[in-house]
Amino acid sequence: MIDIKELDQQYITGTYNRFPITITWGSNDIAYGDDGKEYIDMESGYGTNSFGFCDPDWTAAVEEQLHKVQHTSNLYYTEPCAHLAEILCKRTGMANVFFANSGGEANECALKAARRYQHLHKGPDCFEIVSMQNSFHGRSYGALSATGNPHYHEGFEPLVPGFHYAEFNNLENVDSLTSKEHTAAIILECVQGEGGINVMTKEFAEGILKICKEKDILLICDEVQAGNGRTGTFYSYEQFGLHPDIVTTAKGLGGGLPIGVCMFNEKTQNALAPGTHGTTFGGNPVACAGAISILERMDEDFLAEVQAKSSLVMEALADAPGVAKVEGLGLMIAITPANPEKKKASDIVNQCLKKGVLCITAGPNGEKVRLLPPLTITVEHLKTALAVLQEAFAN
Ligand SMILES: *Cc1c(COP(=O)(O)O)cnc(C)c1O
């Protein structure tokens, strides 16, 4: 038999530390390894397989489109991307959208659009972007420069100029780093994903709104990880009373196919004129057909189920032995081990893997265990996974 791990390690750039399993197929919340083992998926590809592996309706929608048109250049109209744009705008109240292929690209578009908008409105000196410490916005130079974590910057300097990093949930710090003359936009995640599932406070959200209004600064919400039902509402900013001028999302939107979106409100909808931005693959009809299948089924009842499953996780782990803290929103949850000197988050993740549960770490030093199960995980499998997690934290 061909050794996939060996091939991969020889021929693929070594940017990933992979777990020692090869996933050959999956069905909703179960992944099957080539070792013949079954795993309960509590990770869903960083929250991308929002309806699990190979959801039958999603697969049918994708397959149907695949037999019609798999791609056209953006010189032509196609049906799925126009329909998806309409669904997103009607649901969020945003005015129009730009389709990209990833979260990083969606953020790249948002940063460019914010600078261009302010260039036209406040002049060429208004280009600064304030993001949060511990944030994650992607790996391309613009998105990387917005990412407020020196770990990701190391070796890649100089970054794009004009970025400042404020302490998350610290309004005074945001206030002191922003000005009417120079600040084009504030970009933030309402729940920081890679940064450790840190939830924004309501006071911070209110203060951000006030600062943006007083200083005429655009607000960009990065919903790449927290969006599309992940936190129990369609987008997480809804729970904080925010009214972003620009929203970016990706991961869970496509149900597993690459897609990214940058959405603009009435104010920013014309920031990008013809020829100012573009992408060859953006708005791919197959990816859009998959996304439509996901969004059509993400109604209030579905979101209520996400919230109910969230409560189940919180209750099972909050006072469990070996657990110091459980935090998060919806099915975006982090658990801090009580005795990291004895057992680190990564040890717990590896123990869960051996016991047939896939989960990951979060936080600047990977100090927390992160759960991002498919939103469609069955209660039965969720309970089985929670028992494995309880055991791993306790012993
Ligand atoms: C994953 C992520 C990104 C980057 O998305 P890619 O698709 O990997 O480019 C950006 N922002 C947030 C909040 C993310 O979680």
CSV table of C-alpha atoms and ligand atoms in Angstrom, one decimal:
chain,number,residue,atom,x,y,z
A,1,MET,CA,0.0,0.0,0.0
A,2,ILE,CA,1.2,3.5,-0.8
A,3,ASP,CA,2.2,5.3,2.4
A,4,ILE,CA,0.2,8.6,2.2
A,5,LYS,CA,2.1,10.1,5.2
A,6,GLU,CA,5.4,9.5,3.5
A,7,LEU,CA,4.4,10.9,0.2
A,8,ASP,CA,2.9,14.0,1.9
A,9,GLN,CA,6.0,14.6,4.0
A,10,GLN,CA,8.3,14.3,1.0
A,11,TYR,CA,6.4,16.3,-1.6
A,12,ILE,CA,4.3,18.9,0.4
A,13,THR,CA,5.8,22.0,1.8
A,14,GLY,CA,6.2,21.5,5.5
A,15,THR,CA,3.9,24.2,6.8
A,16,TYR,CA,1.5,21.9,8.6
A,17,ASN,CA,1.8,19.7,11.7
A,18,ARG,CA,-0.6,17.0,10.8
A,19,PHE,CA,-2.2,14.5,13.1
A,20,PRO,CA,-1.1,10.9,12.3
A,21,ILE,CA,-4.3,9.9,10.5
A,22,THR,CA,-5.4,9.9,6.9
A,23,ILE,CA,-9.1,10.6,6.5
A,24,THR,CA,-10.6,8.6,3.7
A,25,TRP,CA,-14.2,9.4,3.9
A,26,GLY,CA,-16.8,10.8,6.2
A,27,SER,CA,-20.5,11.0,6.9
A,28,ASN,CA,-22.0,14.0,8.8
A,29,ASP,CA,-20.1,13.9,12.2
A,30,ILE,CA,-18.1,10.8,11.7
A,31,ALA,CA,-14.7,10.6,9.9
A,32,TYR,CA,-13.2,7.3,8.9
A,33,GLY,CA,-9.5,6.9,8.9
A,34,ASP,CA,-7.4,4.6,6.7
A,35,ASP,CA,-6.5,2.8,9.9
A,36,GLY,CA,-10.1,1.5,9.9
A,37,LYS,CA,-11.1,3.6,12.9
A,38,GLU,CA,-14.1,5.9,13.3
A,39,TYR,CA,-13.7,9.3,14.7
A,40,ILE,CA,-16.3,11.7,16.0
A,41,ASP,CA,-15.6,15.0,14.4
A,42,MET,CA,-15.5,17.9,16.9
A,43,GLU,CA,-13.4,20.1,14.5
A,44,SER,CA,-15.2,20.1,11.1
A,45,GLY,CA,-12.2,21.4,9.2
A,46,TYR,CA,-11.9,24.6,11.4
A,47,GLY,CA,-15.7,24.9,11.3
A,48,THR,CA,-15.9,24.7,7.5
A,49,ASN,CA,-17.9,21.5,7.1
A,50,SER,CA,-20.8,23.2,8.9
A,51,PHE,CA,-23.2,20.5,7.8
A,52,GLY,CA,-20.7,17.7,8.3
A,53,PHE,CA,-19.1,15.4,5.8
A,54,CYS,CA,-21.0,14.8,2.5
A,55,ASP,CA,-24.4,16.1,3.6
A,56,PRO,CA,-26.7,14.5,1.0
A,57,ASP,CA,-28.6,17.7,0.1
A,58,TRP,CA,-25.4,19.7,-0.2
A,59,THR,CA,-23.8,17.0,-2.3
A,60,ALA,CA,-26.8,16.9,-4.6
A,61,ALA,CA,-26.8,20.7,-5.0
A,62,VAL,CA,-23.1,20.7,-5.8
A,63,GLU,CA,-23.3,17.8,-8.1
A,64,GLU,CA,-26.2,19.3,-10.0
A,65,GLN,CA,-24.3,22.5,-10.6
A,66,LEU,CA,-21.2,20.6,-11.5
A,67,HIS,CA,-23.0,19.1,-14.5
A,68,LYS,CA,-24.2,22.5,-15.7
A,69,VAL,CA,-21.4,25.0,-15.5
A,70,GLN,CA,-18.3,24.5,-13.3
A,71,HIS,CA,-16.7,27.9,-13.9
A,72,THR,CA,-16.9,31.0,-16.0
A,73,SER,CA,-14.8,34.1,-15.9
A,74,ASN,CA,-16.3,37.0,-14.1
A,75,LEU,CA,-17.0,38.5,-17.5
A,76,TYR,CA,-20.3,36.6,-17.6
A,77,TYR,CA,-23.3,36.3,-15.3
A,78,THR,CA,-24.0,33.0,-13.6
A,79,GLU,CA,-27.1,32.1,-11.6
A,80,PRO,CA,-25.8,30.6,-8.3
A,81,CYS,CA,-23.6,33.6,-7.3
A,82,ALA,CA,-26.3,36.1,-8.0
A,83,HIS,CA,-28.8,34.1,-5.9
A,84,LEU,CA,-26.3,33.6,-3.1
A,85,ALA,CA,-25.6,37.3,-3.0
A,86,GLU,CA,-29.3,38.0,-2.8
A,87,ILE,CA,-29.8,35.6,0.1
A,88,LEU,CA,-26.8,37.0,2.0
A,89,CYS,CA,-28.0,40.7,1.5
A,90,LYS,CA,-31.7,40.0,2.4
A,91,ARG,CA,-30.6,38.1,5.5
A,92,THR,CA,-28.1,40.6,6.8
A,93,GLY,CA,-29.4,43.9,5.4
A,94,MET,CA,-26.1,44.5,3.7
A,95,ALA,CA,-26.3,46.2,0.2
A,96,ASN,CA,-23.9,44.1,-2.0
A,97,VAL,CA,-21.2,41.5,-1.8
A,98,PHE,CA,-17.8,40.7,-3.4
A,99,PHE,CA,-17.1,37.0,-3.8
A,100,ALA,CA,-13.6,35.6,-3.0
A,101,ASN,CA,-12.3,32.1,-2.3
A,102,SER,CA,-11.1,32.2,1.3
A,103,GLY,CA,-11.2,34.1,4.5
A,104,GLY,CA,-7.9,35.8,4.0
A,105,GLU,CA,-9.0,37.0,0.5
A,106,ALA,CA,-12.3,38.3,1.9
A,107,ASN,CA,-10.4,40.3,4.5
A,108,GLU,CA,-7.9,41.5,1.8
A,109,CYS,CA,-10.9,42.9,-0.1
A,110,ALA,CA,-12.3,44.5,3.1
A,111,LEU,CA,-9.0,46.2,3.9
A,112,LYS,CA,-8.6,47.5,0.3
A,113,ALA,CA,-12.2,48.7,0.2
A,114,ALA,CA,-11.9,50.5,3.5
A,115,ARG,CA,-8.8,52.3,2.5
A,116,ARG,CA,-10.3,53.3,-0.9
A,117,TYR,CA,-13.5,54.5,0.7
A,118,GLN,CA,-11.6,56.7,3.1
A,119,HIS,CA,-9.2,57.8,0.4
A,120,LEU,CA,-12.2,59.2,-1.5
A,121,HIS,CA,-14.0,60.5,1.6
A,122,LYS,CA,-11.3,61.7,4.1
A,123,GLY,CA,-8.3,61.9,1.8
A,124,PRO,CA,-5.0,60.0,1.2
A,125,ASP,CA,-3.8,60.5,4.8
A,126,CYS,CA,-6.6,58.4,6.2
A,127,PHE,CA,-5.3,54.9,5.7
A,128,GLU,CA,-4.6,53.4,9.2
A,129,ILE,CA,-6.3,50.2,10.3
A,130,VAL,CA,-6.7,49.3,13.9
A,131,SER,CA,-7.1,45.5,14.7
A,132,MET,CA,-7.0,43.6,17.9
A,133,GLN,CA,-4.1,41.9,19.7
A,134,ASN,CA,-4.6,38.1,19.5
A,135,SER,CA,-6.7,38.4,16.3
A,136,PHE,CA,-6.3,36.3,13.2
A,137,HIS,CA,-7.3,37.6,9.8
A,138,GLY,CA,-5.3,35.4,7.3
A,139,ARG,CA,-1.9,34.8,5.8
A,140,SER,CA,-1.7,37.1,2.8
A,141,TYR,CA,0.3,40.4,3.4
A,142,GLY,CA,-2.7,42.6,4.1
A,143,ALA,CA,-4.5,40.1,6.2
A,144,LEU,CA,-1.3,39.1,7.9
A,145,SER,CA,-0.5,42.7,8.7
A,146,ALA,CA,-4.0,43.0,10.3
A,147,THR,CA,-3.4,39.9,12.4
A,148,GLY,CA,-2.4,41.1,15.9
A,149,ASN,CA,-0.1,38.3,16.8
A,150,PRO,CA,3.7,38.6,16.4
A,151,HIS,CA,4.1,34.9,16.1
A,152,TYR,CA,2.6,35.0,12.6
A,153,HIS,CA,4.7,38.0,11.6
A,154,GLU,CA,8.1,36.5,12.5
A,155,GLY,CA,10.4,36.4,9.5
A,156,PHE,CA,8.0,38.1,7.1
A,157,GLU,CA,8.6,41.8,8.0
A,158,PRO,CA,8.3,44.4,6.8
A,159,LEU,CA,4.6,44.2,6.9
A,160,VAL,CA,2.1,46.5,5.1
A,161,PRO,CA,2.4,49.9,6.8
A,162,GLY,CA,-0.4,51.6,8.7
A,163,PHE,CA,-1.6,48.8,11.1
A,164,HIS,CA,-2.0,49.2,14.8
A,165,TYR,CA,-3.0,46.6,17.4
A,166,ALA,CA,-5.3,47.4,20.3
A,167,GLU,CA,-5.9,45.3,23.3
A,168,PHE,CA,-9.1,43.3,22.9
A,169,ASN,CA,-11.9,44.5,25.1
A,170,ASN,CA,-9.9,47.6,26.1
A,171,LEU,CA,-11.7,50.7,24.9
A,172,GLU,CA,-9.2,53.2,26.1
A,173,ASN,CA,-6.5,51.5,24.1
A,174,VAL,CA,-8.7,51.6,20.9
A,175,ASP,CA,-9.5,55.2,21.6
A,176,SER,CA,-5.9,56.2,21.9
A,177,LEU,CA,-4.9,54.3,18.7
A,178,THR,CA,-7.6,55.9,16.6
A,179,SER,CA,-8.1,59.4,15.2
A,180,LYS,CA,-10.6,61.0,12.8
A,181,GLU,CA,-7.8,62.1,10.5
A,182,HIS,CA,-5.8,58.9,10.1
A,183,THR,CA,-8.0,55.9,11.0
A,184,ALA,CA,-9.8,54.3,8.0
A,185,ALA,CA,-11.2,51.3,9.8
A,186,ILE,CA,-11.3,49.0,12.8
A,187,ILE,CA,-11.3,45.3,12.1
A,188,LEU,CA,-12.3,42.7,14.7
A,189,GLU,CA,-13.7,39.3,15.5
A,190,CYS,CA,-16.6,39.3,18.0
A,191,VAL,CA,-15.3,35.9,19.1
A,192,GLN,CA,-11.6,35.5,18.5
A,193,GLY,CA,-11.0,32.1,17.0
A,194,GLU,CA,-7.3,31.3,16.6
A,195,GLY,CA,-6.7,33.8,19.5
A,196,GLY,CA,-8.3,31.4,22.0
A,197,ILE,CA,-12.1,31.8,21.7
A,198,ASN,CA,-12.1,35.1,23.4
A,199,VAL,CA,-15.6,36.7,23.5
A,200,MET,CA,-16.0,40.4,23.1
A,201,THR,CA,-17.8,42.2,26.0
A,202,LYS,CA,-21.0,44.1,25.4
A,203,GLU,CA,-19.4,47.3,26.8
A,204,PHE,CA,-16.6,47.0,24.3
A,205,ALA,CA,-19.0,46.5,21.4
A,206,GLU,CA,-21.0,49.6,22.5
A,207,GLY,CA,-17.8,51.6,22.9
A,208,ILE,CA,-16.5,50.6,19.5
A,209,LEU,CA,-19.7,51.7,17.9
A,210,LYS,CA,-19.4,55.1,19.6
A,211,ILE,CA,-15.7,55.5,18.6
A,212,CYS,CA,-16.5,54.6,14.9
A,213,LYS,CA,-19.4,57.1,14.8
A,214,GLU,CA,-17.5,60.0,16.5
A,215,LYS,CA,-14.4,59.6,14.5
A,216,ASP,CA,-16.0,58.5,11.2
A,217,ILE,CA,-14.2,55.2,11.2
A,218,LEU,CA,-15.5,52.1,9.2
A,219,LEU,CA,-16.2,49.0,11.2
A,220,ILE,CA,-15.2,45.6,9.7
A,221,CYS,CA,-16.5,42.5,11.4
A,222,ASP,CA,-14.5,39.4,10.5
A,223,GLU,CA,-17.0,36.6,10.6
A,224,VAL,CA,-14.8,34.0,8.9
A,225,GLN,CA,-14.9,31.6,11.7
A,226,ALA,CA,-17.8,32.9,13.9
A,227,GLY,CA,-20.2,33.4,11.1
A,228,ASN,CA,-22.9,31.3,9.3
A,229,GLY,CA,-24.6,29.9,12.4
A,230,ARG,CA,-21.5,28.9,14.3
A,231,THR,CA,-22.3,31.0,17.3
A,232,GLY,CA,-26.0,30.3,17.4
A,233,THR,CA,-27.0,33.3,15.4
A,234,PHE,CA,-26.5,33.8,11.6
A,235,TYR,CA,-23.6,36.2,12.3
A,236,SER,CA,-22.0,36.7,15.7
A,237,TYR,CA,-22.1,40.5,15.5
A,238,GLU,CA,-25.9,40.3,15.9
A,239,GLN,CA,-25.4,39.3,19.5
A,240,PHE,CA,-23.4,42.4,20.3
A,241,GLY,CA,-25.6,45.0,18.7
A,242,LEU,CA,-22.9,45.9,16.2
A,243,HIS,CA,-23.8,47.4,12.8
A,244,PRO,CA,-20.6,46.8,10.7
A,245,ASP,CA,-20.0,48.7,7.5
A,246,ILE,CA,-18.2,45.7,6.1
A,247,VAL,CA,-18.6,42.0,7.0
A,248,THR,CA,-16.2,39.2,5.8
A,249,THR,CA,-16.9,35.5,6.0
A,250,ALA,CA,-15.8,32.2,4.6
A,251,LYS,CA,-15.2,28.9,6.4
A,252,GLY,CA,-18.7,27.5,7.2
A,253,LEU,CA,-20.5,29.3,4.4
A,254,GLY,CA,-19.4,26.9,1.7
A,255,GLY,CA,-20.1,23.7,3.6
A,256,GLY,CA,-16.6,22.5,2.6
A,257,LEU,CA,-15.9,24.1,-0.7
A,258,PRO,CA,-13.6,27.2,-0.9
A,259,ILE,CA,-15.6,30.4,-0.8
A,260,GLY,CA,-15.1,33.8,0.8
A,261,VAL,CA,-17.4,36.9,0.9
A,262,CYS,CA,-16.9,40.5,1.6
A,263,MET,CA,-20.3,42.3,2.3
A,264,PHE,CA,-20.8,46.0,2.1
A,265,ASN,CA,-23.6,48.2,3.6
A,266,GLU,CA,-25.2,51.1,1.9
A,267,LYS,CA,-22.4,53.4,3.0
A,268,THR,CA,-19.5,51.3,1.6
A,269,GLN,CA,-21.2,49.5,-1.3
A,270,ASN,CA,-19.5,51.7,-4.0
A,271,ALA,CA,-16.1,51.7,-2.4
A,272,LEU,CA,-14.8,49.4,-5.1
A,273,ALA,CA,-15.5,50.6,-8.7
A,274,PRO,CA,-15.0,48.5,-11.9
A,275,GLY,CA,-11.4,47.4,-12.3
A,276,THR,CA,-10.3,48.2,-8.7
A,277,HIS,CA,-10.5,44.6,-7.4
A,278,GLY,CA,-11.1,41.1,-8.8
A,279,THR,CA,-10.4,37.4,-8.7
A,280,THR,CA,-10.6,34.6,-11.2
A,281,PHE,CA,-12.3,32.0,-9.1
A,282,GLY,CA,-14.4,34.3,-6.9
A,283,GLY,CA,-18.2,33.5,-7.2
A,284,ASN,CA,-17.5,30.0,-8.5
A,285,PRO,CA,-20.9,28.6,-9.4
A,286,VAL,CA,-20.2,25.1,-7.8
A,287,ALA,CA,-19.1,26.7,-4.5
A,288,CYS,CA,-22.0,29.1,-4.6
A,289,ALA,CA,-24.5,26.3,-5.2
A,290,GLY,CA,-23.2,24.5,-2.1
A,291,ALA,CA,-23.4,27.7,0.0
A,292,ILE,CA,-27.1,28.2,-1.1
A,293,SER,CA,-27.9,24.7,0.0
A,294,ILE,CA,-26.4,25.5,3.5
A,295,LEU,CA,-28.0,28.9,3.9
A,296,GLU,CA,-31.5,27.7,2.8
A,297,ARG,CA,-31.6,25.3,5.7
A,298,MET,CA,-30.1,27.6,8.3
A,299,ASP,CA,-33.3,28.9,9.7
A,300,GLU,CA,-34.3,30.0,13.2
A,301,ASP,CA,-35.1,26.4,14.3
A,302,PHE,CA,-31.8,25.2,13.1
A,303,LEU,CA,-30.0,28.0,15.0
A,304,ALA,CA,-32.0,27.2,18.1
A,305,GLU,CA,-30.7,23.6,17.9
A,306,VAL,CA,-27.1,25.0,17.7
A,307,GLN,CA,-27.8,26.9,20.9
A,308,ALA,CA,-29.2,23.9,22.6
A,309,LYS,CA,-26.2,21.8,21.7
A,310,SER,CA,-24.0,24.6,22.9
A,311,SER,CA,-25.7,24.5,26.4
A,312,LEU,CA,-25.2,20.8,26.4
A,313,VAL,CA,-21.4,21.2,25.9
A,314,MET,CA,-21.1,24.0,28.4
A,315,GLU,CA,-23.0,22.1,31.1
A,316,ALA,CA,-21.1,18.9,30.6
A,317,LEU,CA,-17.7,20.6,30.9
A,318,ALA,CA,-18.1,23.7,33.1
A,319,ASP,CA,-17.6,21.9,36.4
A,320,ALA,CA,-15.9,18.8,35.1
A,321,PRO,CA,-12.7,17.6,36.9
A,322,GLY,CA,-9.5,19.0,35.4
A,323,VAL,CA,-11.3,21.9,33.7
A,324,ALA,CA,-10.3,25.4,34.7
A,325,LYS,CA,-12.6,27.3,32.4
A,326,VAL,CA,-15.1,26.9,29.5
A,327,GLU,CA,-15.8,29.8,27.2
A,328,GLY,CA,-17.3,30.6,23.8
A,329,LEU,CA,-20.5,31.1,22.0
A,330,GLY,CA,-22.7,28.6,20.2
A,331,LEU,CA,-20.6,25.7,18.9
A,332,MET,CA,-17.3,27.7,19.1
A,333,ILE,CA,-16.0,26.6,22.4
A,334,ALA,CA,-12.6,26.5,24.3
A,335,ILE,CA,-11.7,24.6,27.4
A,336,THR,CA,-8.7,25.5,29.6
A,337,PRO,CA,-7.1,22.6,31.4
A,338,ALA,CA,-6.8,23.1,35.2
A,339,ASN,CA,-3.3,21.5,35.5
A,340,PRO,CA,-1.4,22.4,32.3
A,341,GLU,CA,2.0,21.6,34.0
A,342,LYS,CA,0.7,18.0,34.3
A,343,LYS,CA,-1.4,17.8,31.2
A,344,LYS,CA,-1.3,20.4,28.4
A,345,ALA,CA,-4.2,21.1,25.9
A,346,SER,CA,-2.2,19.3,23.2
A,347,ASP,CA,-1.9,16.2,25.4
A,348,ILE,CA,-5.7,16.2,25.9
A,349,VAL,CA,-6.2,16.6,22.1
A,350,ASN,CA,-3.9,13.7,21.4
A,351,GLN,CA,-5.6,11.5,24.1
A,352,CYS,CA,-9.0,12.3,22.5
A,353,LEU,CA,-7.7,11.4,19.1
A,354,LYS,CA,-6.6,8.0,20.4
A,355,LYS,CA,-10.1,7.5,21.9
A,356,GLY,CA,-11.8,8.4,18.6
A,357,VAL,CA,-12.6,12.1,19.0
A,358,LEU,CA,-11.1,14.9,16.7
A,359,CYS,CA,-10.6,18.3,18.4
A,360,ILE,CA,-7.9,21.0,18.2
A,361,THR,CA,-6.2,23.6,20.3
A,362,ALA,CA,-6.6,27.4,20.4
A,363,GLY,CA,-4.9,30.4,21.9
A,364,PRO,CA,-1.5,32.1,21.2
A,365,ASN,CA,0.4,29.2,22.8
A,366,GLY,CA,-2.2,26.5,22.0
A,367,GLU,CA,-3.1,26.5,25.7
A,368,LYS,CA,-6.8,25.6,25.3
A,369,VAL,CA,-8.7,22.8,23.7
A,370,ARG,CA,-11.1,24.0,21.0
A,371,LEU,CA,-14.3,22.5,19.8
A,372,LEU,CA,-15.9,23.3,16.5
A,373,PRO,CA,-18.2,20.3,15.7
A,374,PRO,CA,-20.3,20.3,12.6
A,375,LEU,CA,-23.5,22.2,13.4
A,376,THR,CA,-25.4,19.1,12.5
A,377,ILE,CA,-23.7,16.8,15.0
A,378,THR,CA,-26.2,14.4,16.5
A,379,VAL,CA,-26.9,14.8,20.2
A,380,GLU,CA,-25.9,11.1,20.7
A,381,HIS,CA,-22.5,11.6,19.1
A,382,LEU,CA,-22.0,14.9,20.9
A,383,LYS,CA,-22.7,13.1,24.3
A,384,THR,CA,-20.2,10.4,23.4
A,385,ALA,CA,-17.6,12.9,22.5
A,386,LEU,CA,-18.2,14.9,25.7
A,387,ALA,CA,-17.7,11.7,27.8
A,388,VAL,CA,-14.3,11.2,26.1
A,389,LEU,CA,-13.4,14.8,26.7
A,390,GLN,CA,-14.4,14.6,30.4
A,391,GLU,CA,-12.3,11.5,30.8
A,392,ALA,CA,-9.3,13.2,29.1
A,393,PHE,CA,-9.5,16.3,31.2
A,394,ALA,CA,-9.9,14.3,34.4
A,395,ASN,CA,-7.1,11.8,34.0
B,1,LIG,C1,-9.5,31.2,9.3
B,1,LIG,C2,-9.7,32.6,9.5
B,1,LIG,C3,-9.2,33.5,8.5
B,1,LIG,C4,-8.4,33.1,7.3
B,1,LIG,O1,-9.2,32.3,6.4
B,1,LIG,P1,-8.5,31.5,5.3
B,1,LIG,O2,-9.6,30.8,4.5
B,1,LIG,O3,-7.6,30.5,5.9
B,1,LIG,O4,-7.7,32.4,4.4
B,1,LIG,C5,-9.5,34.9,8.7
B,1,LIG,N1,-10.2,35.3,9.8
B,1,LIG,C6,-10.6,34.4,10.7
B,1,LIG,C7,-11.3,35.0,11.9
B,1,LIG,C8,-10.3,33.1,10.6
B,1,LIG,O5,-10.7,32.2,11.6
